[in-house]
């Protein structure tokens, strides 16, 4: 039961932190205020490393141990699809973390110089914004797969 609880807790942290980070970054961006954006982005970077990164590391461990304890092979269709979606999410998350650092730094520079946000900020923000959708949808799909455990034939 402890493994299941830890695994569900990790999934909740991934979903909740992702949604919270996205919400606060979008709201800060909408303000257009470089100082506010810098502050929020700084907090977002910390939250991503503290919460998201720890959950990202623990999810596959608790998932593997849980599957082994229950007797599910990792080649079970819904597990294999979950793992593929997890990797897809990571392919979006890693660049997004770097982008968040850059957004924070660009906003800090604009705030310190009392200038508008540079074009590089706006370009990176668009990439960050668009990248969140497939990652978020993949996490939702993984949670659905964990809950419903549908029969998915492989090959």
PDB file of N, CA and C in Angstrom, residues 28 33-43 103-109 111 117:
ATOM      1  N   UNK A  28       1.803  35.840 -14.804  1.00  0.00           N
ATOM      2  CA  UNK A  28       2.893  36.813 -14.699  1.00  0.00           C
ATOM      3  C   UNK A  28       3.212  37.391 -16.073  1.00  0.00           C
ATOM      4  N   UNK A  33       5.027  42.898 -16.842  1.00  0.00           N
ATOM      5  CA  UNK A  33       5.927  43.558 -15.895  1.00  0.00           C
ATOM      6  C   UNK A  33       7.187  42.697 -15.702  1.00  0.00           C
ATOM      7  N   UNK A  34       8.336  43.145 -16.222  1.00  0.00           N
ATOM      8  CA  UNK A  34       9.552  42.328 -16.118  1.00  0.00           C
ATOM      9  C   UNK A  34       9.924  41.950 -14.683  1.00  0.00           C
ATOM     10  N   UNK A  35       9.742  42.860 -13.726  1.00  0.00           N
ATOM     11  CA  UNK A  35      10.099  42.550 -12.339  1.00  0.00           C
ATOM     12  C   UNK A  35       9.198  41.450 -11.778  1.00  0.00           C
ATOM     13  N   UNK A  36       7.903  41.532 -12.065  1.00  0.00           N
ATOM     14  CA  UNK A  36       6.975  40.507 -11.601  1.00  0.00           C
ATOM     15  C   UNK A  36       7.276  39.172 -12.271  1.00  0.00           C
ATOM     16  N   UNK A  37       7.514  39.204 -13.570  1.00  0.00           N
ATOM     17  CA  UNK A  37       7.832  37.978 -14.309  1.00  0.00           C
ATOM     18  C   UNK A  37       9.110  37.350 -13.755  1.00  0.00           C
ATOM     19  N   UNK A  38      10.117  38.167 -13.490  1.00  0.00           N
ATOM     20  CA  UNK A  38      11.379  37.660 -12.947  1.00  0.00           C
ATOM     21  C   UNK A  38      11.153  36.989 -11.597  1.00  0.00           C
ATOM     22  N   UNK A  39      10.350  37.619 -10.753  1.00  0.00           N
ATOM     23  CA  UNK A  39      10.072  37.051  -9.434  1.00  0.00           C
ATOM     24  C   UNK A  39       9.331  35.718  -9.550  1.00  0.00           C
ATOM     25  N   UNK A  40       8.258  35.706 -10.332  1.00  0.00           N
ATOM     26  CA  UNK A  40       7.464  34.485 -10.485  1.00  0.00           C
ATOM     27  C   UNK A  40       8.295  33.390 -11.155  1.00  0.00           C
ATOM     28  N   UNK A  41       9.027  33.736 -12.198  1.00  0.00           N
ATOM     29  CA  UNK A  41       9.850  32.737 -12.888  1.00  0.00           C
ATOM     30  C   UNK A  41      10.921  32.171 -11.959  1.00  0.00           C
ATOM     31  N   UNK A  42      11.459  33.003 -11.087  1.00  0.00           N
ATOM     32  CA  UNK A  42      12.424  32.507 -10.106  1.00  0.00           C
ATOM     33  C   UNK A  42      11.804  31.484  -9.175  1.00  0.00           C
ATOM     34  N   UNK A  43      10.585  31.752  -8.736  1.00  0.00           N
ATOM     35  CA  UNK A  43       9.868  30.805  -7.880  1.00  0.00           C
ATOM     36  C   UNK A  43       9.523  29.533  -8.641  1.00  0.00           C
ATOM     37  N   UNK A 103      13.870  32.565 -19.333  1.00  0.00           N
ATOM     38  CA  UNK A 103      12.820  33.568 -19.157  1.00  0.00           C
ATOM     39  C   UNK A 103      13.068  34.376 -17.888  1.00  0.00           C
ATOM     40  N   UNK A 104      13.429  33.682 -16.824  1.00  0.00           N
ATOM     41  CA  UNK A 104      13.743  34.363 -15.561  1.00  0.00           C
ATOM     42  C   UNK A 104      14.893  35.334 -15.751  1.00  0.00           C
ATOM     43  N   UNK A 105      15.970  34.869 -16.385  1.00  0.00           N
ATOM     44  CA  UNK A 105      17.158  35.711 -16.553  1.00  0.00           C
ATOM     45  C   UNK A 105      16.872  36.911 -17.457  1.00  0.00           C
ATOM     46  N   UNK A 106      16.166  36.691 -18.555  1.00  0.00           N
ATOM     47  CA  UNK A 106      15.825  37.797 -19.461  1.00  0.00           C
ATOM     48  C   UNK A 106      14.919  38.816 -18.777  1.00  0.00           C
ATOM     49  N   UNK A 107      13.980  38.341 -17.967  1.00  0.00           N
ATOM     50  CA  UNK A 107      13.097  39.262 -17.237  1.00  0.00           C
ATOM     51  C   UNK A 107      13.884  40.029 -16.175  1.00  0.00           C
ATOM     52  N   UNK A 108      14.805  39.359 -15.512  1.00  0.00           N
ATOM     53  CA  UNK A 108      15.652  40.047 -14.523  1.00  0.00           C
ATOM     54  C   UNK A 108      16.475  41.150 -15.176  1.00  0.00           C
ATOM     55  N   UNK A 109      17.057  40.831 -16.333  1.00  0.00           N
ATOM     56  CA  UNK A 109      17.866  41.824 -17.046  1.00  0.00           C
ATOM     57  C   UNK A 109      17.017  43.025 -17.476  1.00  0.00           C
ATOM     58  N   UNK A 111      14.202  44.028 -16.085  1.00  0.00           N
ATOM     59  CA  UNK A 111      13.791  44.764 -14.874  1.00  0.00           C
ATOM     60  C   UNK A 111      14.943  45.636 -14.367  1.00  0.00           C
ATOM     61  N   UNK A 117      10.620  43.805 -22.102  1.00  0.00           N
ATOM     62  CA  UNK A 117      11.120  42.443 -22.320  1.00  0.00           C
ATOM     63  C   UNK A 117      11.624  42.324 -23.758  1.00  0.00           C
TER      64      UNK A 117
END
